[in-house]
Coordinates of C-alpha atoms and ligand atoms in Angstrom, one line a residue:
X1 CA 0.0 0.0 0.0
X2 CA 1.3 3.5 -0.9
X3 CA 2.5 5.6 2.0
X4 CA 2.3 9.3 2.6
X5 CA 5.4 11.4 2.0
X6 CA 5.9 14.8 3.6
X7 CA 8.1 17.4 1.9
X8 CA 9.0 20.8 3.1
X9 CA 8.7 23.7 0.7
X10 CA 10.8 26.5 2.1
X11 CA 10.5 30.2 1.2
X12 CA 12.3 33.4 2.3
X13 CA 11.3 35.2 5.5
X14 CA 11.1 31.8 7.2
X15 CA 7.9 31.1 5.2
X16 CA 7.0 27.8 3.6
X17 CA 4.6 24.8 4.0
X18 CA 4.5 21.1 4.4
X19 CA 3.2 19.2 1.4
X20 CA 1.9 15.7 2.1
X21 CA 1.5 13.4 -0.9
X22 CA -0.2 10.0 -1.2
X23 CA 0.3 8.5 -4.7
X24 CA -1.7 5.5 -5.7
X25 CA 0.7 4.8 -8.6
X26 CA -2.3 4.5 -10.8
X27 CA -3.8 7.1 -13.2
X28 CA -6.5 9.3 -11.9
X29 CA -7.3 12.6 -10.5
X30 CA -5.0 14.8 -8.4
X31 CA -6.9 16.2 -5.4
X32 CA -5.4 18.8 -3.1
X33 CA -6.7 19.6 0.4
X34 CA -5.8 22.9 2.0
X35 CA -6.1 23.7 5.7
X36 CA -5.2 27.1 7.3
X37 CA -5.4 29.4 4.3
X38 CA -6.6 31.7 7.1
X39 CA -4.5 31.2 10.1
X40 CA -7.2 31.5 12.7
X41 CA -9.5 28.8 11.2
X42 CA -8.3 25.8 13.2
X43 CA -10.8 23.1 12.5
X44 CA -9.8 22.9 8.8
X45 CA -6.1 22.6 9.9
X46 CA -6.9 19.7 12.3
X47 CA -9.1 18.0 9.7
X48 CA -6.5 18.4 6.9
X49 CA -3.8 17.0 9.2
X50 CA -6.0 14.0 10.1
X51 CA -6.4 13.3 6.4
X52 CA -2.7 13.4 5.9
X53 CA -2.2 10.9 8.7
X54 CA -4.8 8.4 7.5
X55 CA -3.5 5.3 5.7
X56 CA -5.9 5.2 2.9
X57 CA -5.9 2.5 0.3
X58 CA -5.9 5.0 -2.5
X59 CA -7.5 3.3 -5.6
X60 CA -6.4 5.8 -8.2
X61 CA -4.7 9.2 -8.6
X62 CA -2.9 11.4 -6.2
X63 CA -4.1 12.9 -2.9
X64 CA -2.1 15.9 -1.6
X65 CA -2.6 17.8 1.6
X66 CA -1.1 21.2 2.7
X67 CA -2.2 21.1 6.4
X68 CA -1.2 24.6 7.2
X69 CA -1.2 26.8 4.1
X70 CA -0.4 30.1 5.8
X71 CA 1.9 29.2 8.7
X72 CA 2.8 32.8 9.7
X73 CA -0.8 33.7 10.1
X74 CA -1.5 30.4 12.0
X75 CA 1.3 31.2 14.5
X76 CA -0.1 34.7 14.9
X77 CA -3.6 33.2 15.4
X78 CA -4.8 35.6 12.7
X79 CA -6.6 35.9 9.4
X80 CA -3.8 38.0 8.2
X81 CA 0.0 37.8 7.7
X82 CA 2.0 39.2 10.6
X83 CA 4.7 39.9 8.0
X84 CA 2.8 42.3 5.7
X85 CA -0.8 42.3 6.8
X86 CA -1.8 40.3 3.7
X87 CA -4.9 38.1 3.4
X88 CA -3.6 35.0 1.6
X89 CA -7.1 34.3 0.2
X90 CA -7.1 37.7 -1.7
X91 CA -3.7 37.7 -3.4
X92 CA -3.7 34.6 -5.6
X93 CA -2.1 33.8 -8.0
X94 CA 0.6 35.7 -6.1
X95 CA 3.8 37.4 -7.3
X96 CA 7.3 35.9 -7.0
X97 CA 8.7 39.4 -6.5
X98 CA 5.9 40.7 -4.3
X99 CA 5.4 40.9 -0.5
X100 CA 5.8 37.8 1.6
X101 CA 2.1 36.8 1.3
X102 CA 2.1 37.3 -2.5
X103 CA 5.3 35.2 -2.7
X104 CA 3.6 32.4 -0.6
X105 CA 0.6 32.5 -2.9
X106 CA 2.8 32.3 -6.0
X107 CA 4.6 29.2 -4.6
X108 CA 1.3 27.5 -3.7
X109 CA -0.2 28.3 -7.1
X110 CA 2.8 27.2 -9.2
X111 CA 4.0 24.3 -7.1
X112 CA 0.7 22.8 -5.9
X113 CA -2.4 24.2 -7.6
X114 CA -1.4 24.3 -11.2
X115 CA -2.9 21.2 -13.0
X116 CA -4.9 20.1 -9.9
X117 CA -8.2 18.3 -10.7
X118 CA -10.0 19.4 -7.6
X119 CA -9.0 21.7 -4.7
X120 CA -10.7 21.3 -1.3
X121 CA -10.1 24.4 0.7
X122 CA -11.2 24.0 4.4
X123 CA -12.1 27.4 5.9
X124 CA -14.3 28.3 8.9
X125 CA -15.8 31.6 9.7
X126 CA -12.9 32.6 12.0
X127 CA -13.1 35.4 14.5
X128 CA -14.7 38.2 12.5
X129 CA -17.8 36.6 10.9
X130 CA -20.6 34.1 11.5
X131 CA -21.2 31.9 8.5
X132 CA -23.4 28.8 8.2
X133 CA -22.0 25.3 7.7
X134 CA -21.6 25.4 4.0
X135 CA -19.6 24.1 1.0
X136 CA -19.3 26.3 -2.1
X137 CA -18.2 26.0 -5.7
X138 CA -17.8 28.2 -8.8
X139 CA -20.2 27.4 -11.6
X140 CA -18.9 29.5 -14.5
X141 CA -18.3 26.8 -17.1
X142 CA -14.6 26.2 -16.5
X143 CA -15.2 23.0 -14.5
X144 CA -16.0 20.9 -17.5
X145 CA -16.3 17.6 -15.6
X146 CA -18.6 19.1 -13.0
X147 CA -16.3 18.0 -10.2
X148 CA -17.1 21.0 -8.0
X149 CA -20.8 20.3 -8.0
X150 CA -20.3 16.6 -7.4
X151 CA -17.9 17.2 -4.6
X152 CA -20.2 19.7 -2.9
X153 CA -23.1 17.3 -2.9
X154 CA -20.9 14.5 -1.6
X155 CA -19.3 16.6 1.2
X156 CA -22.5 16.8 3.2
X157 CA -22.7 20.4 4.7
X158 CA -26.0 22.2 5.6
X159 CA -25.8 24.5 2.6
X160 CA -24.4 24.2 -0.9
X161 CA -23.5 27.7 -2.2
X162 CA -23.2 28.0 -6.0
X163 CA -21.3 31.0 -7.3
X164 CA -22.1 32.0 -10.9
X165 CA -19.0 34.2 -11.3
X166 CA -15.3 33.9 -10.5
X167 CA -13.4 36.6 -8.7
X168 CA -9.7 37.0 -8.5
X169 CA -7.4 36.6 -5.6
X170 CA -8.8 33.4 -4.0
X171 CA -7.1 30.0 -3.8
X172 CA -9.9 28.9 -6.1
X173 CA -9.5 31.6 -8.6
X174 CA -7.1 29.9 -11.0
X175 CA -8.3 26.4 -10.4
X176 CA -10.9 24.9 -12.8
X177 CA -12.6 22.8 -10.1
X178 CA -12.6 23.6 -6.5
X179 CA -14.8 23.6 -3.4
X180 CA -14.4 25.5 -0.1
X181 CA -16.0 25.0 3.3
X182 CA -17.2 27.4 5.9
X183 CA -18.6 26.8 9.4
X184 CA -19.9 29.0 12.2
X185 CA -16.8 28.7 14.3
X186 CA -15.3 31.7 15.9
X187 CA -14.0 29.5 18.7
X188 CA -13.3 27.7 20.9
X189 CA -12.0 25.0 18.7
X190 CA -14.9 22.5 17.9
X191 CA -13.7 19.0 17.4
X192 CA -17.2 18.0 16.2
X193 CA -16.5 20.1 13.1
X194 CA -13.1 18.6 12.6
X195 CA -14.9 15.2 12.4
X196 CA -17.5 16.7 9.9
X197 CA -14.8 18.1 7.7
X198 CA -12.7 14.9 7.8
X199 CA -15.9 12.9 7.0
X200 CA -16.7 15.3 4.2
X201 CA -13.3 14.9 2.5
X202 CA -13.7 11.1 2.7
X203 CA -17.1 11.3 1.1
X204 CA -15.7 13.4 -1.7
X205 CA -12.8 11.0 -2.3
X206 CA -15.3 8.1 -2.4
X207 CA -17.5 10.0 -4.8
X208 CA -14.5 10.4 -7.1
X209 CA -13.7 6.8 -6.9
X210 CA -10.3 7.4 -5.1
X211 CA -11.2 5.4 -2.0
X212 CA -13.6 2.6 -1.4
X213 CA -17.2 3.7 -0.6
X214 CA -17.2 1.5 2.5
X215 CA -14.4 3.6 4.0
X216 CA -16.4 6.9 3.8
X217 CA -19.1 7.7 6.4
X218 CA -22.7 7.7 5.2
X219 CA -24.2 11.0 4.1
X220 CA -26.0 13.2 6.7
X221 CA -29.7 12.5 7.1
X222 CA -30.6 16.0 5.9
X223 CA -29.7 17.0 2.4
X224 CA -28.0 20.4 1.9
X225 CA -30.1 23.4 1.1
X226 CA -29.0 25.0 -2.2
X227 CA -28.2 28.7 -2.3
X228 CA -26.7 30.9 -5.0
X229 CA -25.2 34.3 -5.6
X230 CA -23.1 36.2 -8.1
X231 CA -19.8 35.0 -6.9
X232 CA -18.0 37.8 -5.0
X233 CA -18.8 37.4 -1.4
X234 CA -17.1 40.7 -0.7
X235 CA -19.6 42.4 -3.0
X236 CA -22.7 40.4 -1.9
X237 CA -22.0 41.7 1.6
X238 CA -23.5 45.0 2.8
X239 CA -21.2 47.5 4.3
X240 CA -21.2 49.8 7.3
X241 CA -21.6 53.5 6.3
X242 CA -20.9 54.7 9.9
X243 CA -18.4 53.9 12.6
X244 CA -20.2 52.4 15.5
X245 CA -21.4 49.3 17.2
X246 CA -22.9 46.5 15.2
X247 CA -26.2 45.0 16.5
X248 CA -27.3 41.9 14.5
X249 CA -31.0 41.3 14.2
X250 CA -30.6 38.0 12.5
X251 CA -28.3 35.0 12.8
X252 CA -26.3 33.1 10.2
X253 CA -28.3 30.4 8.4
X254 CA -31.6 32.3 9.1
X255 CA -34.2 32.7 6.4
X256 CA -35.1 36.4 5.7
X257 CA -37.6 38.3 3.6
X258 CA -36.9 41.2 1.4
X259 CA -36.9 44.4 3.5
X260 CA -36.4 42.6 6.8
X261 CA -34.1 44.4 9.3
X262 CA -30.8 42.5 9.3
X263 CA -28.8 44.8 11.6
X264 CA -28.4 48.2 13.1
X265 CA -25.3 50.3 13.7
X266 CA -25.6 52.4 16.8
X267 CA -23.5 54.9 18.7
X268 CA -22.4 54.5 22.3
X269 CA -25.6 56.2 23.5
X270 CA -27.7 53.8 21.6
X271 CA -28.7 56.2 18.8
X272 CA -29.3 54.3 15.5
X273 CA -26.9 55.5 12.9
X274 CA -27.7 53.0 10.1
X275 CA -30.2 50.2 9.4
X276 CA -29.4 47.4 7.0
X277 CA -32.3 45.6 5.3
X278 CA -32.4 42.4 3.3
X279 CA -32.2 43.4 -0.4
X280 CA -34.1 40.2 -1.4
X281 CA -35.6 37.0 0.1
X282 CA -32.8 34.7 1.1
X283 CA -30.5 33.2 3.7
X284 CA -28.1 35.0 6.0
X285 CA -24.7 33.7 4.9
X286 CA -22.4 36.2 6.6
X287 CA -22.9 38.2 9.8
X288 CA -20.3 40.4 11.5
X289 CA -19.3 39.0 14.9
X290 CA -17.2 41.7 16.4
X291 CA -19.1 44.7 17.8
X292 CA -17.0 47.6 16.5
X293 CA -17.4 48.5 12.8
X294 CA -16.0 51.4 10.7
X295 CA -17.2 52.8 7.3
X296 CA -16.7 50.3 4.5
X297 CA -16.5 47.2 6.7
X298 CA -18.5 44.3 5.3
X299 CA -21.1 43.4 7.9
X300 CA -23.9 41.1 6.6
X301 CA -24.6 39.1 3.5
X302 CA -27.6 37.3 1.9
X303 CA -27.7 34.5 -0.6
X304 CA -30.8 33.5 -2.5
X305 CA -32.4 30.1 -3.1
X306 CA -30.7 28.3 -5.9
X307 CA -33.3 27.3 -8.4
X308 CA -30.9 26.3 -11.2
X309 CA -28.9 23.4 -9.9
Ligands
ZN1 ZN1 -11.2 31.5 5.8

């Protein structure tokens, strides 16, 4: 049976990442699992590590895991790089001559992601936002084999979020087929979601014929609810127009109606500075968690029912 190999990819500024590879020796897909693209999203890191420590009998193709994609951010317990403030998930495909975060993205893109058949990028909401337990994919015609849609269905989250457009900067941006996960986890670390993520990856591998179906856990009893949006979460979100204190009126995963009050921004005396309403019927997919907001901060986002998939 093939065994995992672990190789260190070293970069300047003490950056780099471990790349774990399990090669079946047989033709097939190359699937890559990322944990820790954002350094404060711990459950994905633990789940990716667990995958890289499981002795699968891989039936075909190559499985690769980068358990901690952004190590500097992980050690800083942060969404951002302590070296340059960069958000790794906004600078892909990177720049070999850029700042440290851009150089890291370039190395990941050119050494790991180029030519991948499916990327599984394990995020959670982190410390700033609440996000439902969801798995998302881009549906813009580039994924000719439909691997993203198949993988999302197999993964087994509460929501499947289909994005009709592709935006730049993400780990997914220059990959034809990719899925990403989110979960309402601002902390403390939730081992239950580590299990769910691990099980989800196994279900995807079984769906793709890379491991035996008997190895993967059965799908959850409740099928995922399908939601959709235009693709750029940063634009789907509504922003604060005032500095103040954010008061949510809805929670992540909640059904809302057009015009419904989603949140208020108040001043320290309680005076309402801004009210945010749902622009359409839909589901709350992002909600600001921290109290303090400033103008331009993204605070709340809605996705609609997906009627096409
Ligand atoms: Zn993230």
